Amino acid sequence: MAEELKLFRTWSSPYSLRVVHALKIKGLEYETIFEDLSSKSASLLQYNPVNKKVPVLVHNGKAICESLVILEYIDETWKQCPLLPRDPYEKAKARFWAKFGDEKLSSSIWNVLISQGKEQEEAIAAAVQNLKLIEEQLQEKKFFGGEKIGYLDIAFGWTANLISILEEIIDLKLVDEEKLPLLSAWMQNFSDDPVIKQCWPPRDKLVVKFQAMRESNLKTVLSQ
Amino acid sequence: MAEVKLFGSWGSPFSRRIEVALKLKGVEYEFIEEDIYNKKSPLLLKYNPVHKKVPVLLHNGKPICESVVILEYIDETWEGPSILPKDPYERAMVRFWVKFLDEKCFPAMWQACWSIGEEQEKAKEEATEFLKILEGTLSGKKFFGGDSIGMVDIVANFIAYWFMILQELAGIVVLTKEKFPKLNEWMNEYLNCSIIKENLPLKDKLTAVFQARFQAVAVAAAAAAPSVK
């Protein structure tokens, strides 16, 4: 019985990657449509008229938007390999930290990318504080989800993918093995997972992309 | 000792969301009023060290923070009228609109009231655009949740009440009956629901607090303005 399952994504979008990870963990077959955000397809605009962004998951003609919303949809629709904890309190904690990751943590990391000098030093301090809070959630576990990758690992996946890219560009360490040992280990474990590894976007392309973002943002600040 | 405690603030729409949800489910709880502007209690800072904000729900000693996270927790923990639908696609739609409300509508509408000049014009335009999108989702429905209020309605509380008071005080015209007939109808139905009506802060009290803040903002702006020779 063929189910229609389509994912609109870009090659680099970390939010799209979350959905890729979830679909792969659940062992689902799906069609990928790569979007060029400078020239969005009519289909994307039809399926996500409000935000006009990727990722969009289309399941039997119905469109679901916003990566964390899509993750929950996938988990509720396909019961194998559960992503979210069953216990409501553990679920609430996972949702809380995913939100923190997307709001406070990601903006603090962004600030490191687009700043320099003293401002960057301050940005780094703030980012490391946030990363410490994330690390505390790992405790003794291999993954945020426990023995296996779960919702929160997928939600934080962008850190495992992109922080090392940022470190290369700014030539500074954010996730120091000594200062953030558990998070460091988690990034390695997550990246080494066979399901995750096969989906990583090409590293050299990512470096070029984020280098360009840094330069254009620094130029904007200097010209103000 | 109460099994369920809510750290909240009388004037906060986020705090009021949780009170509505708990009352909907018929859950007995102890309310702890926090003075969020002047002095937050040590317990609040202990239970929400990351954001230091209300609301915080404490259930059997375990804290849950962020109003949207708390609402889902309440729906999953207690029986009673559903806050979210059962169908995964319908749930995804609710979560999408809740995000839209809190991440797009609320910031734009808040900014439209509190900023000035060009920033305010831009915020007003954005708020209007977002409200138009919301208006479009109400076709043929009494509430965002259908025949009865659901999570989207609960989260949209700031539109129906706080914003209507603020826009008048700010002297701006964004959400009108003429421009948004469906939203206007929704607001009337919504504010008429006893569970909503009985859990709103007093208009006079809220107005007084907002007016004081507008005055404080004006004073600060005047003090910061370059002096004219």
mmCIF file with all atom_site columns, N, CA and C in Angstrom, chain A residues 48-51 53 62-66 68-69 72-73 76-77 86-93 95-97 99-100 102-104 133, chain B residues 48 50-51 53 62-66 68-69 72-73 76-77 86-93 95-97 99-100 102-104 129 133:
data_model
loop_
_atom_site.group_PDB
_atom_site.id
_atom_site.type_symbol
_atom_site.label_atom_id
_atom_site.label_alt_id
_atom_site.label_comp_id
_atom_site.label_asym_id
_atom_site.label_entity_id
_atom_site.label_seq_id
_atom_site.pdbx_PDB_ins_code
_atom_site.Cartn_x
_atom_site.Cartn_y
_atom_site.Cartn_z
_atom_site.occupancy
_atom_site.B_iso_or_equiv
_atom_site.pdbx_formal_charge
_atom_site.auth_seq_id
_atom_site.auth_comp_id
_atom_site.auth_asym_id
_atom_site.auth_atom_id
_atom_site.pdbx_PDB_model_num
ATOM 1   N N  . ASN A 1 48  ? 3.129  25.660 2.077  1.00 0.00 ? 48  ASN A N  1
ATOM 2   C CA . ASN A 1 48  ? 3.470  26.473 3.248  1.00 0.00 ? 48  ASN A CA 1
ATOM 3   C C  . ASN A 1 48  ? 3.264  27.945 2.943  1.00 0.00 ? 48  ASN A C  1
ATOM 4   N N  . PRO A 1 49  ? 2.005  28.353 2.737  1.00 0.00 ? 49  PRO A N  1
ATOM 5   C CA . PRO A 1 49  ? 1.726  29.733 2.344  1.00 0.00 ? 49  PRO A CA 1
ATOM 6   C C  . PRO A 1 49  ? 2.029  30.737 3.456  1.00 0.00 ? 49  PRO A C  1
ATOM 7   N N  . VAL A 1 50  ? 1.969  30.292 4.696  1.00 0.00 ? 50  VAL A N  1
ATOM 8   C CA . VAL A 1 50  ? 2.134  31.223 5.818  1.00 0.00 ? 50  VAL A CA 1
ATOM 9   C C  . VAL A 1 50  ? 3.608  31.620 5.990  1.00 0.00 ? 50  VAL A C  1
ATOM 10  N N  . ASN A 1 51  ? 4.482  30.631 6.122  1.00 0.00 ? 51  ASN A N  1
ATOM 11  C CA . ASN A 1 51  ? 5.897  30.931 6.370  1.00 0.00 ? 51  ASN A CA 1
ATOM 12  C C  . ASN A 1 51  ? 6.791  30.806 5.151  1.00 0.00 ? 51  ASN A C  1
ATOM 13  N N  . LYS A 1 53  ? 8.573  28.404 4.051  1.00 0.00 ? 53  LYS A N  1
ATOM 14  C CA . LYS A 1 53  ? 9.899  27.891 4.388  1.00 0.00 ? 53  LYS A CA 1
ATOM 15  C C  . LYS A 1 53  ? 9.966  26.373 4.254  1.00 0.00 ? 53  LYS A C  1
ATOM 16  N N  . LYS A 1 62  ? -1.584 16.060 2.713  1.00 0.00 ? 62  LYS A N  1
ATOM 17  C CA . LYS A 1 62  ? -1.695 17.050 3.793  1.00 0.00 ? 62  LYS A CA 1
ATOM 18  C C  . LYS A 1 62  ? -0.304 17.554 4.181  1.00 0.00 ? 62  LYS A C  1
ATOM 19  N N  . ALA A 1 63  ? -0.186 18.876 4.258  1.00 0.00 ? 63  ALA A N  1
ATOM 20  C CA . ALA A 1 63  ? 1.115  19.484 4.521  1.00 0.00 ? 63  ALA A CA 1
ATOM 21  C C  . ALA A 1 63  ? 1.282  19.799 6.004  1.00 0.00 ? 63  ALA A C  1
ATOM 22  N N  . ILE A 1 64  ? 2.454  19.436 6.533  1.00 0.00 ? 64  ILE A N  1
ATOM 23  C CA . ILE A 1 64  ? 2.792  19.782 7.917  1.00 0.00 ? 64  ILE A CA 1
ATOM 24  C C  . ILE A 1 64  ? 4.070  20.612 7.878  1.00 0.00 ? 64  ILE A C  1
ATOM 25  N N  . CYS A 1 65  ? 4.044  21.749 8.558  1.00 0.00 ? 65  CYS A N  1
ATOM 26  C CA . CYS A 1 65  ? 5.167  22.688 8.538  1.00 0.00 ? 65  CYS A CA 1
ATOM 27  C C  . CYS A 1 65  ? 5.726  22.903 9.937  1.00 0.00 ? 65  CYS A C  1
ATOM 28  N N  . GLU A 1 66  ? 6.959  23.428 9.989  1.00 0.00 ? 66  GLU A N  1
ATOM 29  C CA . GLU A 1 66  ? 7.687  23.673 11.241 1.00 0.00 ? 66  GLU A CA 1
ATOM 30  C C  . GLU A 1 66  ? 8.306  22.373 11.742 1.00 0.00 ? 66  GLU A C  1
ATOM 31  N N  . LEU A 1 68  ? 9.842  21.045 14.366 1.00 0.00 ? 68  LEU A N  1
ATOM 32  C CA . LEU A 1 68  ? 9.500  20.368 15.632 1.00 0.00 ? 68  LEU A CA 1
ATOM 33  C C  . LEU A 1 68  ? 8.067  19.846 15.605 1.00 0.00 ? 68  LEU A C  1
ATOM 34  N N  . VAL A 1 69  ? 7.186  20.568 14.912 1.00 0.00 ? 69  VAL A N  1
ATOM 35  C CA . VAL A 1 69  ? 5.797  20.116 14.754 1.00 0.00 ? 69  VAL A CA 1
ATOM 36  C C  . VAL A 1 69  ? 5.805  18.842 13.908 1.00 0.00 ? 69  VAL A C  1
ATOM 37  N N  . GLU A 1 72  ? 6.889  15.725 15.901 1.00 0.00 ? 72  GLU A N  1
ATOM 38  C CA . GLU A 1 72  ? 5.823  15.170 16.742 1.00 0.00 ? 72  GLU A CA 1
ATOM 39  C C  . GLU A 1 72  ? 4.789  14.448 15.883 1.00 0.00 ? 72  GLU A C  1
ATOM 40  N N  . TYR A 1 73  ? 4.500  15.010 14.707 1.00 0.00 ? 73  TYR A N  1
ATOM 41  C CA . TYR A 1 73  ? 3.553  14.367 13.795 1.00 0.00 ? 73  TYR A CA 1
ATOM 42  C C  . TYR A 1 73  ? 4.068  12.979 13.383 1.00 0.00 ? 73  TYR A C  1
ATOM 43  N N  . GLU A 1 76  ? 3.779  10.549 16.214 1.00 0.00 ? 76  GLU A N  1
ATOM 44  C CA . GLU A 1 76  ? 2.404  10.143 16.550 1.00 0.00 ? 76  GLU A CA 1
ATOM 45  C C  . GLU A 1 76  ? 1.769  9.295  15.460 1.00 0.00 ? 76  GLU A C  1
ATOM 46  N N  . THR A 1 77  ? 2.295  9.411  14.240 1.00 0.00 ? 77  THR A N  1
ATOM 47  C CA . THR A 1 77  ? 1.695  8.690  13.119 1.00 0.00 ? 77  THR A CA 1
ATOM 48  C C  . THR A 1 77  ? 2.309  7.309  12.929 1.00 0.00 ? 77  THR A C  1
ATOM 49  N N  . ARG A 1 86  ? 7.593  8.493  26.735 1.00 0.00 ? 86  ARG A N  1
ATOM 50  C CA . ARG A 1 86  ? 6.172  8.237  26.967 1.00 0.00 ? 86  ARG A CA 1
ATOM 51  C C  . ARG A 1 86  ? 5.655  9.064  28.135 1.00 0.00 ? 86  ARG A C  1
ATOM 52  N N  . ASP A 1 87  ? 6.480  9.205  29.157 1.00 0.00 ? 87  ASP A N  1
ATOM 53  C CA . ASP A 1 87  ? 6.054  9.885  30.367 1.00 0.00 ? 87  ASP A CA 1
ATOM 54  C C  . ASP A 1 87  ? 5.817  11.374 30.098 1.00 0.00 ? 87  ASP A C  1
ATOM 55  N N  . PRO A 1 88  ? 4.649  11.906 30.486 1.00 0.00 ? 88  PRO A N  1
ATOM 56  C CA . PRO A 1 88  ? 4.344  13.312 30.201 1.00 0.00 ? 88  PRO A CA 1
ATOM 57  C C  . PRO A 1 88  ? 5.368  14.306 30.741 1.00 0.00 ? 88  PRO A C  1
ATOM 58  N N  . TYR A 1 89  ? 5.938  14.017 31.907 1.00 0.00 ? 89  TYR A N  1
ATOM 59  C CA . TYR A 1 89  ? 6.905  14.950 32.475 1.00 0.00 ? 89  TYR A CA 1
ATOM 60  C C  . TYR A 1 89  ? 8.200  14.941 31.666 1.00 0.00 ? 89  TYR A C  1
ATOM 61  N N  . GLU A 1 90  ? 8.653  13.736 31.288 1.00 0.00 ? 90  GLU A N  1
ATOM 62  C CA . GLU A 1 90  ? 9.870  13.630 30.455 1.00 0.00 ? 90  GLU A CA 1
ATOM 63  C C  . GLU A 1 90  ? 9.630  14.279 29.100 1.00 0.00 ? 90  GLU A C  1
ATOM 64  N N  . LYS A 1 91  ? 8.417  14.116 28.579 1.00 0.00 ? 91  LYS A N  1
ATOM 65  C CA . LYS A 1 91  ? 8.046  14.731 27.300 1.00 0.00 ? 91  LYS A CA 1
ATOM 66  C C  . LYS A 1 91  ? 8.121  16.253 27.426 1.00 0.00 ? 91  LYS A C  1
ATOM 67  N N  . ALA A 1 92  ? 7.564  16.763 28.520 1.00 0.00 ? 92  ALA A N  1
ATOM 68  C CA . ALA A 1 92  ? 7.558  18.209 28.749 1.00 0.00 ? 92  ALA A CA 1
ATOM 69  C C  . ALA A 1 92  ? 8.992  18.735 28.815 1.00 0.00 ? 92  ALA A C  1
ATOM 70  N N  . LYS A 1 93  ? 9.872  17.990 29.481 1.00 0.00 ? 93  LYS A N  1
ATOM 71  C CA . LYS A 1 93  ? 11.280 18.414 29.567 1.00 0.00 ? 93  LYS A CA 1
ATOM 72  C C  . LYS A 1 93  ? 11.910 18.447 28.177 1.00 0.00 ? 93  LYS A C  1
ATOM 73  N N  . ARG A 1 95  ? 10.430 18.852 25.279 1.00 0.00 ? 95  ARG A N  1
ATOM 74  C CA . ARG A 1 95  ? 9.870  19.982 24.530 1.00 0.00 ? 95  ARG A CA 1
ATOM 75  C C  . ARG A 1 95  ? 10.458 21.297 25.005 1.00 0.00 ? 95  ARG A C  1
ATOM 76  N N  . PHE A 1 96  ? 10.637 21.434 26.316 1.00 0.00 ? 96  PHE A N  1
ATOM 77  C CA . PHE A 1 96  ? 11.207 22.652 26.895 1.00 0.00 ? 96  PHE A CA 1
ATOM 78  C C  . PHE A 1 96  ? 12.608 22.881 26.329 1.00 0.00 ? 96  PHE A C  1
ATOM 79  N N  . TRP A 1 97  ? 13.439 21.833 26.359 1.00 0.00 ? 97  TRP A N  1
ATOM 80  C CA . TRP A 1 97  ? 14.830 21.999 25.916 1.00 0.00 ? 97  TRP A CA 1
ATOM 81  C C  . TRP A 1 97  ? 14.951 22.170 24.404 1.00 0.00 ? 97  TRP A C  1
ATOM 82  N N  . LYS A 1 99  ? 12.826 23.811 22.625 1.00 0.00 ? 99  LYS A N  1
ATOM 83  C CA . LYS A 1 99  ? 12.463 25.219 22.468 1.00 0.00 ? 99  LYS A CA 1
ATOM 84  C C  . LYS A 1 99  ? 13.661 26.104 22.847 1.00 0.00 ? 99  LYS A C  1
ATOM 85  N N  . PHE A 1 100 ? 14.302 25.768 23.932 1.00 0.00 ? 100 PHE A N  1
ATOM 86  C CA . PHE A 1 100 ? 15.478 26.504 24.385 1.00 0.00 ? 100 PHE A CA 1
ATOM 87  C C  . PHE A 1 100 ? 16.552 26.478 23.301 1.00 0.00 ? 100 PHE A C  1
ATOM 88  N N  . ASP A 1 102 ? 16.168 26.113 20.085 1.00 0.00 ? 102 ASP A N  1
ATOM 89  C CA . ASP A 1 102 ? 15.790 26.901 18.917 1.00 0.00 ? 102 ASP A CA 1
ATOM 90  C C  . ASP A 1 102 ? 15.746 28.387 19.190 1.00 0.00 ? 102 ASP A C  1
ATOM 91  N N  . GLU A 1 103 ? 15.557 28.758 20.441 1.00 0.00 ? 103 GLU A N  1
ATOM 92  C CA . GLU A 1 103 ? 15.449 30.175 20.770 1.00 0.00 ? 103 GLU A CA 1
ATOM 93  C C  . GLU A 1 103 ? 16.765 30.695 21.344 1.00 0.00 ? 103 GLU A C  1
ATOM 94  N N  . LYS A 1 104 ? 17.007 30.471 22.613 1.00 0.00 ? 104 LYS A N  1
ATOM 95  C CA . LYS A 1 104 ? 18.191 31.053 23.246 1.00 0.00 ? 104 LYS A CA 1
ATOM 96  C C  . LYS A 1 104 ? 19.514 30.526 22.678 1.00 0.00 ? 104 LYS A C  1
ATOM 97  N N  . LEU A 1 133 ? 24.198 24.440 29.941 1.00 0.00 ? 133 LEU A N  1
ATOM 98  C CA . LEU A 1 133 ? 22.848 24.063 30.364 1.00 0.00 ? 133 LEU A CA 1
ATOM 99  C C  . LEU A 1 133 ? 22.372 22.828 29.611 1.00 0.00 ? 133 LEU A C  1
ATOM 100 N N  . ASN B 2 48  ? 12.427 27.690 37.889 1.00 0.00 ? 48  ASN B N  1
ATOM 101 C CA . ASN B 2 48  ? 12.659 28.108 36.507 1.00 0.00 ? 48  ASN B CA 1
ATOM 102 C C  . ASN B 2 48  ? 13.964 28.890 36.414 1.00 0.00 ? 48  ASN B C  1
ATOM 103 N N  . VAL B 2 50  ? 16.288 28.735 34.226 1.00 0.00 ? 50  VAL B N  1
ATOM 104 C CA . VAL B 2 50  ? 16.699 29.090 32.870 1.00 0.00 ? 50  VAL B CA 1
ATOM 105 C C  . VAL B 2 50  ? 16.078 30.414 32.427 1.00 0.00 ? 50  VAL B C  1
ATOM 106 N N  . HIS B 2 51  ? 14.746 30.539 32.579 1.00 0.00 ? 51  HIS B N  1
ATOM 107 C CA . HIS B 2 51  ? 14.085 31.748 32.089 1.00 0.00 ? 51  HIS B CA 1
ATOM 108 C C  . HIS B 2 51  ? 13.654 32.697 33.198 1.00 0.00 ? 51  HIS B C  1
ATOM 109 N N  . LYS B 2 53  ? 10.820 32.967 34.681 1.00 0.00 ? 53  LYS B N  1
ATOM 110 C CA . LYS B 2 53  ? 9.539  33.573 34.317 1.00 0.00 ? 53  LYS B CA 1
ATOM 111 C C  . LYS B 2 53  ? 8.371  32.762 34.844 1.00 0.00 ? 53  LYS B C  1
ATOM 112 N N  . LYS B 2 62  ? 7.525  18.373 40.720 1.00 0.00 ? 62  LYS B N  1
ATOM 113 C CA . LYS B 2 62  ? 8.265  18.520 39.461 1.00 0.00 ? 62  LYS B CA 1
ATOM 114 C C  . LYS B 2 62  ? 7.799  19.760 38.699 1.00 0.00 ? 62  LYS B C  1
ATOM 115 N N  . PRO B 2 63  ? 8.753  20.640 38.329 1.00 0.00 ? 63  PRO B N  1
ATOM 116 C CA . PRO B 2 63  ? 8.361  21.876 37.651 1.00 0.00 ? 63  PRO B CA 1
ATOM 117 C C  . PRO B 2 63  ? 8.275  21.708 36.135 1.00 0.00 ? 63  PRO B C  1
ATOM 118 N N  . ILE B 2 64  ? 7.258  22.349 35.557 1.00 0.00 ? 64  ILE B N  1
ATOM 119 C CA . ILE B 2 64  ? 7.164  22.400 34.099 1.00 0.00 ? 64  ILE B CA 1
ATOM 120 C C  . ILE B 2 64  ? 7.062  23.880 33.717 1.00 0.00 ? 64  ILE B C  1
ATOM 121 N N  . CYS B 2 65  ? 7.898  24.310 32.781 1.00 0.00 ? 65  CYS B N  1
ATOM 122 C CA . CYS B 2 65  ? 7.961  25.727 32.392 1.00 0.00 ? 65  CYS B CA 1
ATOM 123 C C  . CYS B 2 65  ? 7.617  25.909 30.926 1.00 0.00 ? 65  CYS B C  1
ATOM 124 N N  . GLU B 2 66  ? 7.281  27.170 30.568 1.00 0.00 ? 66  GLU B N  1
ATOM 125 C CA . GLU B 2 66  ? 6.863  27.562 29.207 1.00 0.00 ? 66  GLU B CA 1
ATOM 126 C C  . GLU B 2 66  ? 5.385  27.208 29.024 1.00 0.00 ? 66  GLU B C  1
ATOM 127 N N  . VAL B 2 68  ? 3.206  26.970 26.669 1.00 0.00 ? 68  VAL B N  1
ATOM 128 C CA . VAL B 2 68  ? 2.779  26.024 25.633 1.00 0.00 ? 68  VAL B CA 1
ATOM 129 C C  . VAL B 2 68  ? 3.145  24.589 26.015 1.00 0.00 ? 68  VAL B C  1
ATOM 130 N N  . VAL B 2 69  ? 4.309  24.421 26.626 1.00 0.00 ? 69  VAL B N  1
ATOM 131 C CA . VAL B 2 69  ? 4.736  23.098 27.101 1.00 0.00 ? 69  VAL B CA 1
ATOM 132 C C  . VAL B 2 69  ? 3.809  22.648 28.236 1.00 0.00 ? 69  VAL B C  1
ATOM 133 N N  . GLU B 2 72  ? 0.338  21.352 26.988 1.00 0.00 ? 72  GLU B N  1
ATOM 134 C CA . GLU B 2 72  ? 0.372  19.980 26.476 1.00 0.00 ? 72  GLU B CA 1
ATOM 135 C C  . GLU B 2 72  ? 0.494  18.994 27.640 1.00 0.00 ? 72  GLU B C  1
ATOM 136 N N  . TYR B 2 73  ? 1.270  19.344 28.637 1.00 0.00 ? 73  TYR B N  1
ATOM 137 C CA . TYR B 2 73  ? 1.445  18.482 29.815 1.00 0.00 ? 73  TYR B CA 1
ATOM 138 C C  . TYR B 2 73  ? 0.107  18.277 30.524 1.00 0.00 ? 73  TYR B C  1
ATOM 139 N N  . GLU B 2 76  ? -2.111 15.937 28.661 1.00 0.00 ? 76  GLU B N  1
ATOM 140 C CA . GLU B 2 76  ? -1.678 14.542 28.699 1.00 0.00 ? 76  GLU B CA 1
ATOM 141 C C  . GLU B 2 76  ? -1.830 13.909 30.079 1.00 0.00 ? 76  GLU B C  1
ATOM 142 N N  . THR B 2 77  ? -1.927 14.747 31.083 1.00 0.00 ? 77  THR B N  1
ATOM 143 C CA . THR B 2 77  ? -1.925 14.222 32.460 1.00 0.00 ? 77  THR B CA 1
ATOM 144 C C  . THR B 2 77  ? -3.313 14.046 33.041 1.00 0.00 ? 77  THR B C  1
ATOM 145 N N  . LYS B 2 86  ? -7.365 14.715 18.938 1.00 0.00 ? 86  LYS B N  1
ATOM 146 C CA . LYS B 2 86  ? -6.713 13.406 19.019 1.00 0.00 ? 86  LYS B CA 1
ATOM 147 C C  . LYS B 2 86  ? -5.940 13.065 17.743 1.00 0.00 ? 86  LYS B C  1
ATOM 148 N N  . ASP B 2 87  ? -6.448 13.490 16.601 1.00 0.00 ? 87  ASP B N  1
ATOM 149 C CA . ASP B 2 87  ? -5.858 13.129 15.317 1.00 0.00 ? 87  ASP B CA 1
ATOM 150 C C  . ASP B 2 87  ? -4.487 13.800 15.132 1.00 0.00 ? 87  ASP B C  1
ATOM 151 N N  . PRO B 2 88  ? -3.444 13.021 14.734 1.00 0.00 ? 88  PRO B N  1
ATOM 152 C CA . PRO B 2 88  ? -2.094 13.608 14.591 1.00 0.00 ? 88  PRO B CA 1
ATOM 153 C C  . PRO B 2 88  ? -2.011 14.809 13.656 1.00 0.00 ? 88  PRO B C  1
ATOM 154 N N  . TYR B 2 89  ? -2.760 14.783 12.557 1.00 0.00 ? 89  TYR B N  1
ATOM 155 C CA . TYR B 2 89  ? -2.699 15.919 11.628 1.00 0.00 ? 89  TYR B CA 1
ATOM 156 C C  . TYR B 2 89  ? -3.353 17.149 12.261 1.00 0.00 ? 89  TYR B C  1
ATOM 157 N N  . GLU B 2 90  ? -4.499 16.952 12.897 1.00 0.00 ? 90  GLU B N  1
ATOM 158 C CA . GLU B 2 90  ? -5.180 18.064 13.580 1.00 0.00 ? 90  GLU B CA 1
ATOM 159 C C  . GLU B 2 90  ? -4.280 18.620 14.687 1.00 0.00 ? 90  GLU B C  1
ATOM 160 N N  . ARG B 2 91  ? -3.589 17.752 15.396 1.00 0.00 ? 91  ARG B N  1
ATOM 161 C CA . ARG B 2 91  ? -2.668 18.191 16.451 1.00 0.00 ? 91  ARG B CA 1
ATOM 162 C C  . ARG B 2 91  ? -1.534 19.011 15.857 1.00 0.00 ? 91  ARG B C  1
ATOM 163 N N  . ALA B 2 92  ? -1.029 18.564 14.693 1.00 0.00 ? 92  ALA B N  1
ATOM 164 C CA . ALA B 2 92  ? 0.044  19.301 14.020 1.00 0.00 ? 92  ALA B CA 1
ATOM 165 C C  . ALA B 2 92  ? -0.441 20.706 13.634 1.00 0.00 ? 92  ALA B C  1
ATOM 166 N N  . MET B 2 93  ? -1.675 20.799 13.168 1.00 0.00 ? 93  MET B N  1
ATOM 167 C CA . MET B 2 93  ? -2.226 22.106 12.798 1.00 0.00 ? 93  MET B CA 1
ATOM 168 C C  . MET B 2 93  ? -2.305 23.015 14.029 1.00 0.00 ? 93  MET B C  1
ATOM 169 N N  . ARG B 2 95  ? -0.527 22.846 16.779 1.00 0.00 ? 95  ARG B N  1
ATOM 170 C CA . ARG B 2 95  ? 0.838  23.226 17.193 1.00 0.00 ? 95  ARG B CA 1
ATOM 171 C C  . ARG B 2 95  ? 1.415  24.283 16.270 1.00 0.00 ? 95  ARG B C  1
ATOM 172 N N  . PHE B 2 96  ? 1.108  24.184 14.971 1.00 0.00 ? 96  PHE B N  1
ATOM 173 C CA . PHE B 2 96  ? 1.580  25.172 14.006 1.00 0.00 ? 96  PHE B CA 1
ATOM 174 C C  . PHE B 2 96  ? 1.017  26.553 14.350 1.00 0.00 ? 96  PHE B C  1
ATOM 175 N N  . TRP B 2 97  ? -0.295 26.624 14.559 1.00 0.00 ? 97  TRP B N  1
ATOM 176 C CA . TRP B 2 97  ? -0.932 27.914 14.821 1.00 0.00 ? 97  TRP B CA 1
ATOM 177 C C  . TRP B 2 97  ? -0.529 28.492 16.173 1.00 0.00 ? 97  TRP B C  1
ATOM 178 N N  . LYS B 2 99  ? 2.410  28.132 17.521 1.00 0.00 ? 99  LYS B N  1
ATOM 179 C CA . LYS B 2 99  ? 3.740  28.694 17.254 1.00 0.00 ? 99  LYS B CA 1
ATOM 180 C C  . LYS B 2 99  ? 3.607  30.036 16.536 1.00 0.00 ? 99  LYS B C  1
ATOM 181 N N  . PHE B 2 100 ? 2.708  30.077 15.558 1.00 0.00 ? 100 PHE B N  1
ATOM 182 C CA . PHE B 2 100 ? 2.475  31.289 14.794 1.00 0.00 ? 100 PHE B CA 1
ATOM 183 C C  . PHE B 2 100 ? 2.031  32.427 15.719 1.00 0.00 ? 100 PHE B C  1
ATOM 184 N N  . ASP B 2 102 ? 2.488  32.725 19.064 1.00 0.00 ? 102 ASP B N  1
ATOM 185 C CA . ASP B 2 102 ? 3.499  33.143 20.045 1.00 0.00 ? 102 ASP B CA 1
ATOM 186 C C  . ASP B 2 102 ? 4.779  33.685 19.416 1.00 0.00 ? 102 ASP B C  1
ATOM 187 N N  . GLU B 2 103 ? 5.148  33.178 18.253 1.00 0.00 ? 103 GLU B N  1
ATOM 188 C CA . GLU B 2 103 ? 6.426  33.607 17.665 1.00 0.00 ? 103 GLU B CA 1
ATOM 189 C C  . GLU B 2 103 ? 6.269  34.745 16.671 1.00 0.00 ? 103 GLU B C  1
ATOM 190 N N  . LYS B 2 104 ? 5.092  34.871 16.052 1.00 0.00 ? 104 LYS B N  1
ATOM 191 C CA . LYS B 2 104 ? 4.897  35.937 15.069 1.00 0.00 ? 104 LYS B CA 1
ATOM 192 C C  . LYS B 2 104 ? 3.903  36.996 15.563 1.00 0.00 ? 104 LYS B C  1
ATOM 193 N N  . GLU B 2 129 ? -0.822 42.034 8.919  1.00 0.00 ? 129 GLU B N  1
ATOM 194 C CA . GLU B 2 129 ? -0.636 40.909 7.997  1.00 0.00 ? 129 GLU B CA 1
ATOM 195 C C  . GLU B 2 129 ? -0.894 39.583 8.716  1.00 0.00 ? 129 GLU B C  1
ATOM 196 N N  . ILE B 2 133 ? -4.002 36.631 8.322  1.00 0.00 ? 133 ILE B N  1
ATOM 197 C CA . ILE B 2 133 ? -3.819 35.186 8.163  1.00 0.00 ? 133 ILE B CA 1
ATOM 198 C C  . ILE B 2 133 ? -4.692 34.431 9.161  1.00 0.00 ? 133 ILE B C  1
#
